[in-house]
Amino acid sequence: MRIEHSALWVKDLETVKDFYIKYFNARANEKYVNATENFQSYFLSFDDENQLEIMQRPDIPENKNDPVYQNIGFSHIVFSAGSEEAVLDLTERLKNDGYEVVSMPRKTGDGYFESCIFDPEKNRIEITV
């Protein structure tokens, strides 16, 4: 068994797509548009062929969860950068480009070397080795 893909509702489909392409080497399929449902989406594929579907529809309500104080439900997505140096470099690049760093690169109690940032819509992204 494997996870086929995960999906994420977003407000700004193009901004989120561009973010994952620029910083996480995603490849986007051609935009899917269902005019009847007023729905649009992209499938973003990553080096290991995992996929994230980003979806937009104007009638989806704002998430009432506080992104800083986490809530029940999915918490974050994790990207492996390949090395501690790559974690440091990508975190610094995101910080310099104005993205909020939730936690700077560090060794966690369970043995991971990771950082955590918010994407453009305040979804938590962990970057690890």
C-alpha positions as a Python dict, from the first residue, in 0.01 Angstrom:
ca = {
    (1, 'M'): (0, 0, 0),
    (2, 'R'): (120, 352, -74),
    (3, 'I'): (-26, 698, -63),
    (4, 'E'): (-118, 791, -422),
    (5, 'H'): (-138, 1165, -355),
    (6, 'S'): (-243, 1425, -101),
    (7, 'A'): (-460, 1725, -177),
    (8, 'L'): (-467, 2081, -50),
    (9, 'W'): (-731, 2351, -93),
    (10, 'V'): (-572, 2686, -173),
    (11, 'K'): (-690, 3040, -234),
    (12, 'D'): (-429, 3137, -494),
    (13, 'L'): (-364, 2838, -717),
    (14, 'E'): (-94, 2998, -932),
    (15, 'T'): (107, 3141, -640),
    (16, 'V'): (108, 2810, -457),
    (17, 'K'): (200, 2619, -775),
    (18, 'D'): (489, 2856, -844),
    (19, 'F'): (613, 2825, -484),
    (20, 'Y'): (638, 2447, -500),
    (21, 'I'): (801, 2460, -843),
    (22, 'K'): (1058, 2721, -737),
    (23, 'Y'): (1159, 2581, -399),
    (24, 'F'): (1078, 2208, -413),
    (25, 'N'): (1141, 2124, -781),
    (26, 'A'): (780, 2030, -844),
    (27, 'R'): (654, 1964, -1194),
    (28, 'A'): (297, 2073, -1264),
    (29, 'N'): (59, 1906, -1503),
    (30, 'E'): (-165, 2112, -1726),
    (31, 'K'): (-428, 2293, -1521),
    (32, 'Y'): (-753, 2100, -1488),
    (33, 'V'): (-1063, 2318, -1509),
    (34, 'N'): (-1419, 2205, -1443),
    (35, 'A'): (-1632, 2507, -1534),
    (36, 'T'): (-1953, 2341, -1414),
    (37, 'E'): (-1815, 2298, -1063),
    (38, 'N'): (-1608, 2620, -1076),
    (39, 'F'): (-1309, 2402, -981),
    (40, 'Q'): (-943, 2419, -1087),
    (41, 'S'): (-645, 2208, -988),
    (42, 'Y'): (-288, 2108, -1061),
    (43, 'F'): (-110, 1788, -977),
    (44, 'L'): (242, 1866, -860),
    (45, 'S'): (491, 1581, -901),
    (46, 'F'): (817, 1557, -712),
    (47, 'D'): (1144, 1372, -776),
    (48, 'D'): (1026, 1052, -609),
    (49, 'E'): (697, 1068, -804),
    (50, 'N'): (488, 1156, -499),
    (51, 'Q'): (214, 1399, -589),
    (52, 'L'): (37, 1688, -424),
    (53, 'E'): (-289, 1806, -577),
    (54, 'I'): (-355, 2175, -519),
    (55, 'M'): (-718, 2272, -570),
    (56, 'Q'): (-913, 2596, -587),
    (57, 'R'): (-1284, 2668, -579),
    (58, 'P'): (-1418, 3007, -468),
    (59, 'D'): (-1688, 2870, -235),
    (60, 'I'): (-1445, 2681, -9),
    (61, 'P'): (-1446, 2864, 327),
    (62, 'E'): (-1139, 2993, 507),
    (63, 'N'): (-974, 2749, 746),
    (64, 'K'): (-1045, 2860, 1103),
    (65, 'N'): (-745, 2674, 1247),
    (66, 'D'): (-460, 2886, 1376),
    (67, 'P'): (-146, 2790, 1178),
    (68, 'V'): (83, 2868, 1472),
    (69, 'Y'): (-114, 2674, 1735),
    (70, 'Q'): (-179, 2346, 1561),
    (71, 'N'): (-514, 2164, 1557),
    (72, 'I'): (-645, 1814, 1503),
    (73, 'G'): (-609, 1706, 1140),
    (74, 'F'): (-322, 1694, 897),
    (75, 'S'): (-28, 1887, 1037),
    (76, 'H'): (242, 1925, 774),
    (77, 'I'): (413, 1789, 467),
    (78, 'V'): (782, 1696, 476),
    (79, 'F'): (1035, 1730, 195),
    (80, 'S'): (1371, 1558, 204),
    (81, 'A'): (1642, 1793, 80),
    (82, 'G'): (1911, 1523, 81),
    (83, 'S'): (2166, 1666, 326),
    (84, 'E'): (2198, 1892, 629),
    (85, 'E'): (2367, 2152, 408),
    (86, 'A'): (2070, 2145, 167),
    (87, 'V'): (1829, 2192, 461),
    (88, 'L'): (2032, 2491, 579),
    (89, 'D'): (2056, 2641, 229),
    (90, 'L'): (1687, 2602, 140),
    (91, 'T'): (1571, 2734, 475),
    (92, 'E'): (1794, 3040, 440),
    (93, 'R'): (1677, 3097, 82),
    (94, 'L'): (1310, 3082, 189),
    (95, 'K'): (1378, 3314, 484),
    (96, 'N'): (1561, 3563, 259),
    (97, 'D'): (1271, 3553, 13),
    (98, 'G'): (1032, 3657, 290),
    (99, 'Y'): (874, 3326, 392),
    (100, 'E'): (810, 3276, 762),
    (101, 'V'): (1041, 3027, 930),
    (102, 'V'): (855, 2843, 1206),
    (103, 'S'): (1170, 2672, 1333),
    (104, 'M'): (1529, 2707, 1218),
    (105, 'P'): (1727, 2398, 1120),
    (106, 'R'): (1803, 2180, 1420),
    (107, 'K'): (1845, 1822, 1537),
    (108, 'T'): (1516, 1701, 1688),
    (109, 'G'): (1476, 1463, 1980),
    (110, 'D'): (1372, 1183, 1746),
    (111, 'G'): (1687, 1220, 1537),
    (112, 'Y'): (1575, 1433, 1243),
    (113, 'F'): (1769, 1733, 1120),
    (114, 'E'): (1493, 1965, 1005),
    (115, 'S'): (1348, 2311, 975),
    (116, 'C'): (988, 2421, 936),
    (117, 'I'): (847, 2703, 725),
    (118, 'F'): (506, 2827, 614),
    (119, 'D'): (414, 2814, 245),
    (120, 'P'): (238, 3121, 96),
    (121, 'E'): (-93, 3015, 257),
    (122, 'K'): (49, 2924, 601),
    (123, 'N'): (64, 2548, 547),
    (124, 'R'): (350, 2393, 746),
    (125, 'I'): (638, 2255, 543),
    (126, 'E'): (917, 2064, 712),
    (127, 'I'): (1249, 2035, 534),
    (128, 'T'): (1466, 1743, 641),
    (129, 'V'): (1767, 1544, 526),
}
